[in-house]
Amino acid sequence: KRSVFDGLLAQDVAAVLIAIMNPYDEKKVKRALLSRMLGYTLTNLNQFERQTDGLGQFISVFSEIREIWFERHFLAAWQYCLRYFDVWRNLVRFDSRDNERSVVNLRHLSDLLSQHSGKYQGPKNLLNWYLKQVASPSDREWELERSLSTDAGIQLMTIHQSKGLEFKIVFLLNANGSFREINKTLNFSTKETINEMTKQVEQQRVIAIDDKTALSEIEVQQHQSRAQAEQNRLWYVALTRASHRIYTVLNKGKTETTSGVNFWRVQPTLFSHISATDEPLLTSKPLPYKEDREVVVELLAIPQPQLKLYPRLKTSFSALAQHLTKQQALDVLATYTNNETAADDEVLVVESINDIDDLSNEAEKIPWIARNFPMGTHAGNFLHEIFEHLDFQDQSSWDLEIYRRFKNDYSTLKKQVFEKYQALLGDGIREQDCEERLIADVKSWLNDILSTPFGNEFMLGQLEPNTYLSEFPFYLALSDQVFASQRIHQLFQEYDIFIPTLNSAESARFLNGSIDLVYQSEGKYYIADYKSNFLGETVQSYTQNEIAKNMSQSSYWLQASLYLVALHRYLKERLHGYDIEQHLGGATYLYLRGMTGQENMGVCHWQPSPEFIQRLDAMLGYYAVQKLA
């Protein structure tokens, strides 16, 4: 037996799980679709590419399965996936020898994933565990392949190994082969002796070294007769292992010998049967077994664009930012990575921090937790997820939400903060005390953020649950022509908005993104974006002017513009009587470390003109409309 993780099916399961966790990554989705489980072919994928929505239908399905996994349980999501894609039928769609093995292995893998989902909390941890098993399969008993309905298929064994077992069908190979002892060392014989006490003749067994010079011919014949009788009894065992049918394969030219099963064939009272017959000898090589496979069709693929903006997990801004060029030494621009997350567009600008801090030694500093909370994408993702699941007005669940985030997905982040607490309070502080203080400090920080007024005395803490949406996803349709990067750059210059020069790029169909927060206030709809960028330790580092500089260096004006265009298109389709001047608000960028409760600190609000949004909307274009025209 081999490990259930050692095989193509285990790799296909891994591909499907990865696609569920990354539903907006087209490469991962395509790999899952081409697996035996989902049953799609290159021809199917080529047809999808020609459709308007491309892989959009599958992206939506994988995204829905991902939500079920996060909100309910792995087993519920996995069963939904198996039913939706009709996986069980796909596995046995073609006549193949390994159909039953594939079905049994998939059930086995599903059981193992379900069992370990309770041990490894969080989908990411469960997926990482599974990938480790596939990468390094072993021979642990619980991961060995299960037996098939035919008792592990065809089993090869000696007659001695079959003792006590029974099978429906048995094949006996070399059933009439000559018997010859191998490596004989002892000779067993008998002789007659007179018992001195009883004076009667008795049979006595003699065991002697197999030396032909010392043994008589009678002793050798006695041993051979004894060994032949034992061999006949062994073949009797072989002939009685089948409960339904037995096939004996005989060697050509030896059908008349009395070796092997031929000894019992001449015993009519023991092994005669009405269905027993002799098959004719094979005179030619049997035809090889051929599985029914689909005919491979040669594909004539259309050349792909040099740079194609595939749908991303969180923001399309990062995909665009990979084309930006540095203009100055202080311009630190966002870079694109394959695995985008909510905080991938956040940039740490170190050069502009020290000047302010050095000149303001007496200035008020931001809270300790905001100064010392780790920097980088990992920390930014934590804060994004907190705000995604936070109830702005009900604090009863805040402690539990913060605790669960650190425990399930951000244990490394918690460890980094603990080290800073130990440096501040001494190594003697207990871990439980660190944890309680961490939750209290983060909760206090969240209170400061939600109570920071901006605009017309507006605060996030005023938002009712039915007046905002967290992580608002969108698909922004684009023209299928060459991306109008130069025209977009000129548009920003015309409105005195600095963004670095955009290089030319080719795009396809649509951009995908997710807005951190969309909220309604006084009849207008606004967007907000959380930033964990560290600009300095003092409050003066997070004034509107300093944030505006960072937004220019990080090209966040472009990001805000794309988000507002997406919201504009959505409201135009869904809001009855929509008017851009009346209903579309602006973009608010929230630099979380600088939001201390003081008015407009850590906040930059931008209200572009309706004309700017409409012109940018026209430059981006509409793929579907142009195709139908």
PDB file of N, CA, C and O in Angstrom, residues 81-137:
ATOM      1  N   CYS A  81     -18.842  22.114  -3.092  1.00  0.00           N
ATOM      2  CA  CYS A  81     -17.958  22.079  -4.262  1.00  0.00           C
ATOM      3  C   CYS A  81     -18.122  20.774  -5.035  1.00  0.00           C
ATOM      4  O   CYS A  81     -18.229  20.782  -6.268  1.00  0.00           O
ATOM      5  N   LEU A  82     -18.164  19.645  -4.329  1.00  0.00           N
ATOM      6  CA  LEU A  82     -18.296  18.345  -4.997  1.00  0.00           C
ATOM      7  C   LEU A  82     -19.625  18.240  -5.737  1.00  0.00           C
ATOM      8  O   LEU A  82     -19.691  17.691  -6.846  1.00  0.00           O
ATOM      9  N   ARG A  83     -20.685  18.771  -5.138  1.00  0.00           N
ATOM     10  CA  ARG A  83     -21.997  18.711  -5.794  1.00  0.00           C
ATOM     11  C   ARG A  83     -22.064  19.651  -6.992  1.00  0.00           C
ATOM     12  O   ARG A  83     -22.582  19.287  -8.052  1.00  0.00           O
ATOM     13  N   TYR A  84     -21.551  20.861  -6.827  1.00  0.00           N
ATOM     14  CA  TYR A  84     -21.671  21.857  -7.898  1.00  0.00           C
ATOM     15  C   TYR A  84     -20.946  21.395  -9.165  1.00  0.00           C
ATOM     16  O   TYR A  84     -21.470  21.516 -10.274  1.00  0.00           O
ATOM     17  N   PHE A  85     -19.734  20.880  -9.002  1.00  0.00           N
ATOM     18  CA  PHE A  85     -18.947  20.463 -10.164  1.00  0.00           C
ATOM     19  C   PHE A  85     -19.173  19.002 -10.543  1.00  0.00           C
ATOM     20  O   PHE A  85     -18.508  18.501 -11.449  1.00  0.00           O
ATOM     21  N   ASP A  86     -20.097  18.312  -9.851  1.00  0.00           N
ATOM     22  CA  ASP A  86     -20.420  16.917 -10.170  1.00  0.00           C
ATOM     23  C   ASP A  86     -19.144  16.067 -10.202  1.00  0.00           C
ATOM     24  O   ASP A  86     -18.881  15.324 -11.159  1.00  0.00           O
ATOM     25  N   VAL A  87     -18.353  16.178  -9.135  1.00  0.00           N
ATOM     26  CA  VAL A  87     -17.019  15.578  -9.108  1.00  0.00           C
ATOM     27  C   VAL A  87     -17.077  14.059  -9.188  1.00  0.00           C
ATOM     28  O   VAL A  87     -16.285  13.431  -9.907  1.00  0.00           O
ATOM     29  N   TRP A  88     -18.019  13.438  -8.477  1.00  0.00           N
ATOM     30  CA  TRP A  88     -18.059  11.972  -8.459  1.00  0.00           C
ATOM     31  C   TRP A  88     -18.313  11.416  -9.856  1.00  0.00           C
ATOM     32  O   TRP A  88     -17.715  10.402 -10.249  1.00  0.00           O
ATOM     33  N   ARG A  89     -19.160  12.064 -10.617  1.00  0.00           N
ATOM     34  CA  ARG A  89     -19.425  11.606 -11.982  1.00  0.00           C
ATOM     35  C   ARG A  89     -18.207  11.838 -12.882  1.00  0.00           C
ATOM     36  O   ARG A  89     -17.904  11.031 -13.764  1.00  0.00           O
ATOM     37  N   ASN A  90     -17.498  12.951 -12.641  1.00  0.00           N
ATOM     38  CA  ASN A  90     -16.305  13.232 -13.448  1.00  0.00           C
ATOM     39  C   ASN A  90     -15.224  12.173 -13.251  1.00  0.00           C
ATOM     40  O   ASN A  90     -14.499  11.823 -14.189  1.00  0.00           O
ATOM     41  N   LEU A  91     -15.097  11.659 -12.034  1.00  0.00           N
ATOM     42  CA  LEU A  91     -14.046  10.682 -11.753  1.00  0.00           C
ATOM     43  C   LEU A  91     -14.240   9.380 -12.527  1.00  0.00           C
ATOM     44  O   LEU A  91     -13.270   8.696 -12.850  1.00  0.00           O
ATOM     45  N   VAL A  92     -15.487   9.024 -12.809  1.00  0.00           N
ATOM     46  CA  VAL A  92     -15.759   7.748 -13.494  1.00  0.00           C
ATOM     47  C   VAL A  92     -16.340   7.980 -14.884  1.00  0.00           C
ATOM     48  O   VAL A  92     -17.006   7.111 -15.437  1.00  0.00           O
ATOM     49  N   ARG A  93     -16.075   9.162 -15.444  1.00  0.00           N
ATOM     50  CA  ARG A  93     -16.650   9.492 -16.745  1.00  0.00           C
ATOM     51  C   ARG A  93     -16.120   8.578 -17.843  1.00  0.00           C
ATOM     52  O   ARG A  93     -16.818   8.236 -18.783  1.00  0.00           O
ATOM     53  N   PHE A  94     -14.852   8.165 -17.748  1.00  0.00           N
ATOM     54  CA  PHE A  94     -14.254   7.280 -18.738  1.00  0.00           C
ATOM     55  C   PHE A  94     -14.014   5.905 -18.115  1.00  0.00           C
ATOM     56  O   PHE A  94     -13.781   5.787 -16.913  1.00  0.00           O
ATOM     57  N   ASP A  95     -14.066   4.863 -18.958  1.00  0.00           N
ATOM     58  CA  ASP A  95     -13.758   3.514 -18.490  1.00  0.00           C
ATOM     59  C   ASP A  95     -12.262   3.420 -18.215  1.00  0.00           C
ATOM     60  O   ASP A  95     -11.441   3.518 -19.130  1.00  0.00           O
ATOM     61  N   SER A  96     -11.919   3.249 -16.970  1.00  0.00           N
ATOM     62  CA  SER A  96     -10.514   3.200 -16.586  1.00  0.00           C
ATOM     63  C   SER A  96     -10.340   2.221 -15.436  1.00  0.00           C
ATOM     64  O   SER A  96     -11.252   2.014 -14.631  1.00  0.00           O
ATOM     65  N   ARG A  97      -9.171   1.631 -15.370  1.00  0.00           N
ATOM     66  CA  ARG A  97      -8.914   0.650 -14.322  1.00  0.00           C
ATOM     67  C   ARG A  97      -8.885   1.270 -12.933  1.00  0.00           C
ATOM     68  O   ARG A  97      -9.128   0.594 -11.940  1.00  0.00           O
ATOM     69  N   ASP A  98      -8.549   2.553 -12.868  1.00  0.00           N
ATOM     70  CA  ASP A  98      -8.375   3.165 -11.552  1.00  0.00           C
ATOM     71  C   ASP A  98      -9.580   3.980 -11.106  1.00  0.00           C
ATOM     72  O   ASP A  98      -9.474   4.801 -10.204  1.00  0.00           O
ATOM     73  N   ASN A  99     -10.748   3.781 -11.727  1.00  0.00           N
ATOM     74  CA  ASN A  99     -11.932   4.545 -11.334  1.00  0.00           C
ATOM     75  C   ASN A  99     -12.285   4.327  -9.866  1.00  0.00           C
ATOM     76  O   ASN A  99     -12.505   5.277  -9.108  1.00  0.00           O
ATOM     77  N   GLU A 100     -12.348   3.048  -9.470  1.00  0.00           N
ATOM     78  CA  GLU A 100     -12.719   2.757  -8.086  1.00  0.00           C
ATOM     79  C   GLU A 100     -11.665   3.278  -7.124  1.00  0.00           C
ATOM     80  O   GLU A 100     -11.991   3.823  -6.072  1.00  0.00           O
ATOM     81  N   ARG A 101     -10.393   3.144  -7.492  1.00  0.00           N
ATOM     82  CA  ARG A 101      -9.329   3.650  -6.636  1.00  0.00           C
ATOM     83  C   ARG A 101      -9.442   5.162  -6.461  1.00  0.00           C
ATOM     84  O   ARG A 101      -9.251   5.693  -5.360  1.00  0.00           O
ATOM     85  N   SER A 102      -9.782   5.888  -7.533  1.00  0.00           N
ATOM     86  CA  SER A 102      -9.913   7.345  -7.455  1.00  0.00           C
ATOM     87  C   SER A 102     -11.058   7.742  -6.534  1.00  0.00           C
ATOM     88  O   SER A 102     -10.931   8.667  -5.723  1.00  0.00           O
ATOM     89  N   VAL A 103     -12.192   7.039  -6.643  1.00  0.00           N
ATOM     90  CA  VAL A 103     -13.342   7.358  -5.793  1.00  0.00           C
ATOM     91  C   VAL A 103     -13.016   7.098  -4.326  1.00  0.00           C
ATOM     92  O   VAL A 103     -13.297   7.926  -3.449  1.00  0.00           O
ATOM     93  N   VAL A 104     -12.402   5.939  -4.049  1.00  0.00           N
ATOM     94  CA  VAL A 104     -12.063   5.594  -2.661  1.00  0.00           C
ATOM     95  C   VAL A 104     -11.051   6.585  -2.094  1.00  0.00           C
ATOM     96  O   VAL A 104     -11.166   7.034  -0.949  1.00  0.00           O
ATOM     97  N   ASN A 105     -10.049   6.973  -2.901  1.00  0.00           N
ATOM     98  CA  ASN A 105      -9.033   7.909  -2.415  1.00  0.00           C
ATOM     99  C   ASN A 105      -9.618   9.292  -2.149  1.00  0.00           C
ATOM    100  O   ASN A 105      -9.235   9.964  -1.191  1.00  0.00           O
ATOM    101  N   LEU A 106     -10.552   9.743  -3.002  1.00  0.00           N
ATOM    102  CA  LEU A 106     -11.157  11.053  -2.771  1.00  0.00           C
ATOM    103  C   LEU A 106     -11.988  11.044  -1.491  1.00  0.00           C
ATOM    104  O   LEU A 106     -11.978  12.015  -0.725  1.00  0.00           O
ATOM    105  N   ARG A 107     -12.707   9.962  -1.250  1.00  0.00           N
ATOM    106  CA  ARG A 107     -13.445   9.857   0.016  1.00  0.00           C
ATOM    107  C   ARG A 107     -12.483   9.863   1.203  1.00  0.00           C
ATOM    108  O   ARG A 107     -12.749  10.500   2.230  1.00  0.00           O
ATOM    109  N   HIS A 108     -11.369   9.154   1.046  1.00  0.00           N
ATOM    110  CA  HIS A 108     -10.367   9.098   2.112  1.00  0.00           C
ATOM    111  C   HIS A 108      -9.796  10.490   2.389  1.00  0.00           C
ATOM    112  O   HIS A 108      -9.715  10.935   3.546  1.00  0.00           O
ATOM    113  N   LEU A 109      -9.416  11.218   1.331  1.00  0.00           N
ATOM    114  CA  LEU A 109      -8.860  12.563   1.496  1.00  0.00           C
ATOM    115  C   LEU A 109      -9.891  13.517   2.098  1.00  0.00           C
ATOM    116  O   LEU A 109      -9.556  14.358   2.944  1.00  0.00           O
ATOM    117  N   SER A 110     -11.145  13.380   1.681  1.00  0.00           N
ATOM    118  CA  SER A 110     -12.200  14.235   2.240  1.00  0.00           C
ATOM    119  C   SER A 110     -12.371  13.974   3.727  1.00  0.00           C
ATOM    120  O   SER A 110     -12.536  14.913   4.523  1.00  0.00           O
ATOM    121  N   ASP A 111     -12.323  12.702   4.129  1.00  0.00           N
ATOM    122  CA  ASP A 111     -12.443  12.365   5.551  1.00  0.00           C
ATOM    123  C   ASP A 111     -11.279  12.942   6.351  1.00  0.00           C
ATOM    124  O   ASP A 111     -11.473  13.488   7.447  1.00  0.00           O
ATOM    125  N   LEU A 112     -10.058  12.827   5.816  1.00  0.00           N
ATOM    126  CA  LEU A 112      -8.888  13.335   6.532  1.00  0.00           C
ATOM    127  C   LEU A 112      -8.956  14.853   6.684  1.00  0.00           C
ATOM    128  O   LEU A 112      -8.646  15.399   7.758  1.00  0.00           O
ATOM    129  N   LEU A 113      -9.360  15.550   5.634  1.00  0.00           N
ATOM    130  CA  LEU A 113      -9.478  17.009   5.714  1.00  0.00           C
ATOM    131  C   LEU A 113     -10.548  17.413   6.721  1.00  0.00           C
ATOM    132  O   LEU A 113     -10.372  18.362   7.490  1.00  0.00           O
ATOM    133  N   SER A 114     -11.655  16.687   6.722  1.00  0.00           N
ATOM    134  CA  SER A 114     -12.724  17.002   7.671  1.00  0.00           C
ATOM    135  C   SER A 114     -12.271  16.767   9.109  1.00  0.00           C
ATOM    136  O   SER A 114     -12.540  17.575  10.003  1.00  0.00           O
ATOM    137  N   GLN A 115     -11.552  15.659   9.341  1.00  0.00           N
ATOM    138  CA  GLN A 115     -11.074  15.354  10.692  1.00  0.00           C
ATOM    139  C   GLN A 115     -10.075  16.401  11.178  1.00  0.00           C
ATOM    140  O   GLN A 115     -10.135  16.849  12.320  1.00  0.00           O
ATOM    141  N   HIS A 116      -9.151  16.805  10.315  1.00  0.00           N
ATOM    142  CA  HIS A 116      -8.109  17.744  10.732  1.00  0.00           C
ATOM    143  C   HIS A 116      -8.586  19.193  10.719  1.00  0.00           C
ATOM    144  O   HIS A 116      -7.880  20.071  11.227  1.00  0.00           O
ATOM    145  N   SER A 117      -9.763  19.468  10.132  1.00  0.00           N
ATOM    146  CA  SER A 117     -10.274  20.839  10.160  1.00  0.00           C
ATOM    147  C   SER A 117     -10.609  21.276  11.581  1.00  0.00           C
ATOM    148  O   SER A 117     -10.606  22.470  11.883  1.00  0.00           O
ATOM    149  N   GLY A 118     -10.904  20.310  12.449  1.00  0.00           N
ATOM    150  CA  GLY A 118     -11.135  20.653  13.849  1.00  0.00           C
ATOM    151  C   GLY A 118      -9.856  20.881  14.621  1.00  0.00           C
ATOM    152  O   GLY A 118      -9.839  21.599  15.623  1.00  0.00           O
ATOM    153  N   LYS A 119      -8.766  20.302  14.150  1.00  0.00           N
ATOM    154  CA  LYS A 119      -7.478  20.438  14.831  1.00  0.00           C
ATOM    155  C   LYS A 119      -6.749  21.702  14.408  1.00  0.00           C
ATOM    156  O   LYS A 119      -6.120  22.374  15.227  1.00  0.00           O
ATOM    157  N   TYR A 120      -6.821  22.030  13.111  1.00  0.00           N
ATOM    158  CA  TYR A 120      -6.134  23.213  12.588  1.00  0.00           C
ATOM    159  C   TYR A 120      -7.172  24.302  12.347  1.00  0.00           C
ATOM    160  O   TYR A 120      -7.920  24.258  11.374  1.00  0.00           O
ATOM    161  N   GLN A 121      -7.230  25.271  13.245  1.00  0.00           N
ATOM    162  CA  GLN A 121      -8.241  26.311  13.162  1.00  0.00           C
ATOM    163  C   GLN A 121      -7.897  27.290  12.049  1.00  0.00           C
ATOM    164  O   GLN A 121      -6.765  27.734  11.923  1.00  0.00           O
ATOM    165  N   GLY A 122      -8.897  27.616  11.257  1.00  0.00           N
ATOM    166  CA  GLY A 122      -8.705  28.554  10.163  1.00  0.00           C
ATOM    167  C   GLY A 122      -8.397  27.842   8.863  1.00  0.00           C
ATOM    168  O   GLY A 122      -7.612  26.887   8.834  1.00  0.00           O
ATOM    169  N   PRO A 123      -9.012  28.264   7.755  1.00  0.00           N
ATOM    170  CA  PRO A 123      -8.782  27.623   6.455  1.00  0.00           C
ATOM    171  C   PRO A 123      -7.321  27.631   6.020  1.00  0.00           C
ATOM    172  O   PRO A 123      -6.841  26.675   5.427  1.00  0.00           O
ATOM    173  N   LYS A 124      -6.596  28.717   6.301  1.00  0.00           N
ATOM    174  CA  LYS A 124      -5.204  28.797   5.867  1.00  0.00           C
ATOM    175  C   LYS A 124      -4.357  27.721   6.531  1.00  0.00           C
ATOM    176  O   LYS A 124      -3.512  27.087   5.886  1.00  0.00           O
ATOM    177  N   ASN A 125      -4.570  27.508   7.821  1.00  0.00           N
ATOM    178  CA  ASN A 125      -3.791  26.493   8.537  1.00  0.00           C
ATOM    179  C   ASN A 125      -4.105  25.093   8.023  1.00  0.00           C
ATOM    180  O   ASN A 125      -3.207  24.252   7.890  1.00  0.00           O
ATOM    181  N   LEU A 126      -5.379  24.824   7.739  1.00  0.00           N
ATOM    182  CA  LEU A 126      -5.751  23.508   7.213  1.00  0.00           C
ATOM    183  C   LEU A 126      -5.136  23.288   5.837  1.00  0.00           C
ATOM    184  O   LEU A 126      -4.623  22.198   5.543  1.00  0.00           O
ATOM    185  N   LEU A 127      -5.167  24.310   4.984  1.00  0.00           N
ATOM    186  CA  LEU A 127      -4.576  24.183   3.652  1.00  0.00           C
ATOM    187  C   LEU A 127      -3.073  23.957   3.745  1.00  0.00           C
ATOM    188  O   LEU A 127      -2.520  23.113   3.022  1.00  0.00           O
ATOM    189  N   ASN A 128      -2.396  24.678   4.628  1.00  0.00           N
ATOM    190  CA  ASN A 128      -0.947  24.493   4.787  1.00  0.00           C
ATOM    191  C   ASN A 128      -0.626  23.081   5.253  1.00  0.00           C
ATOM    192  O   ASN A 128       0.348  22.468   4.796  1.00  0.00           O
ATOM    193  N   TRP A 129      -1.436  22.550   6.175  1.00  0.00           N
ATOM    194  CA  TRP A 129      -1.216  21.170   6.638  1.00  0.00           C
ATOM    195  C   TRP A 129      -1.354  20.194   5.479  1.00  0.00           C
ATOM    196  O   TRP A 129      -0.523  19.295   5.312  1.00  0.00           O
ATOM    197  N   TYR A 130      -2.391  20.368   4.666  1.00  0.00           N
ATOM    198  CA  TYR A 130      -2.620  19.436   3.555  1.00  0.00           C
ATOM    199  C   TYR A 130      -1.478  19.501   2.543  1.00  0.00           C
ATOM    200  O   TYR A 130      -1.008  18.467   2.057  1.00  0.00           O
ATOM    201  N   LEU A 131      -1.017  20.703   2.224  1.00  0.00           N
ATOM    202  CA  LEU A 131       0.067  20.843   1.253  1.00  0.00           C
ATOM    203  C   LEU A 131       1.347  20.180   1.753  1.00  0.00           C
ATOM    204  O   LEU A 131       2.120  19.616   0.968  1.00  0.00           O
ATOM    205  N   LYS A 132       1.579  20.219   3.066  1.00  0.00           N
ATOM    206  CA  LYS A 132       2.754  19.541   3.628  1.00  0.00           C
ATOM    207  C   LYS A 132       2.645  18.031   3.457  1.00  0.00           C
ATOM    208  O   LYS A 132       3.639  17.354   3.174  1.00  0.00           O
ATOM    209  N   GLN A 133       1.443  17.481   3.634  1.00  0.00           N
ATOM    210  CA  GLN A 133       1.264  16.036   3.468  1.00  0.00           C
ATOM    211  C   GLN A 133       1.505  15.623   2.021  1.00  0.00           C
ATOM    212  O   GLN A 133       2.117  14.589   1.750  1.00  0.00           O
ATOM    213  N   VAL A 134       1.016  16.420   1.072  1.00  0.00           N
ATOM    214  CA  VAL A 134       1.204  16.102  -0.345  1.00  0.00           C
ATOM    215  C   VAL A 134       2.679  16.196  -0.721  1.00  0.00           C
ATOM    216  O   VAL A 134       3.185  15.397  -1.514  1.00  0.00           O
ATOM    217  N   ALA A 135       3.376  17.170  -0.131  1.00  0.00           N
ATOM    218  CA  ALA A 135       4.796  17.342  -0.451  1.00  0.00           C
ATOM    219  C   ALA A 135       5.654  16.229   0.138  1.00  0.00           C
ATOM    220  O   ALA A 135       6.671  15.852  -0.448  1.00  0.00           O
ATOM    221  N   SER A 136       5.243  15.682   1.302  1.00  0.00           N
ATOM    222  CA  SER A 136       6.052  14.651   1.968  1.00  0.00           C
ATOM    223  C   SER A 136       5.160  13.511   2.456  1.00  0.00           C
ATOM    224  O   SER A 136       4.913  13.365   3.659  1.00  0.00           O
ATOM    225  N   PRO A 137       4.643  12.679   1.541  1.00  0.00           N
ATOM    226  CA  PRO A 137       3.823  11.540   1.976  1.00  0.00           C
ATOM    227  C   PRO A 137       4.665  10.524   2.738  1.00  0.00           C
ATOM    228  O   PRO A 137       5.862  10.374   2.476  1.00  0.00           O
TER     229      PRO A 137
END
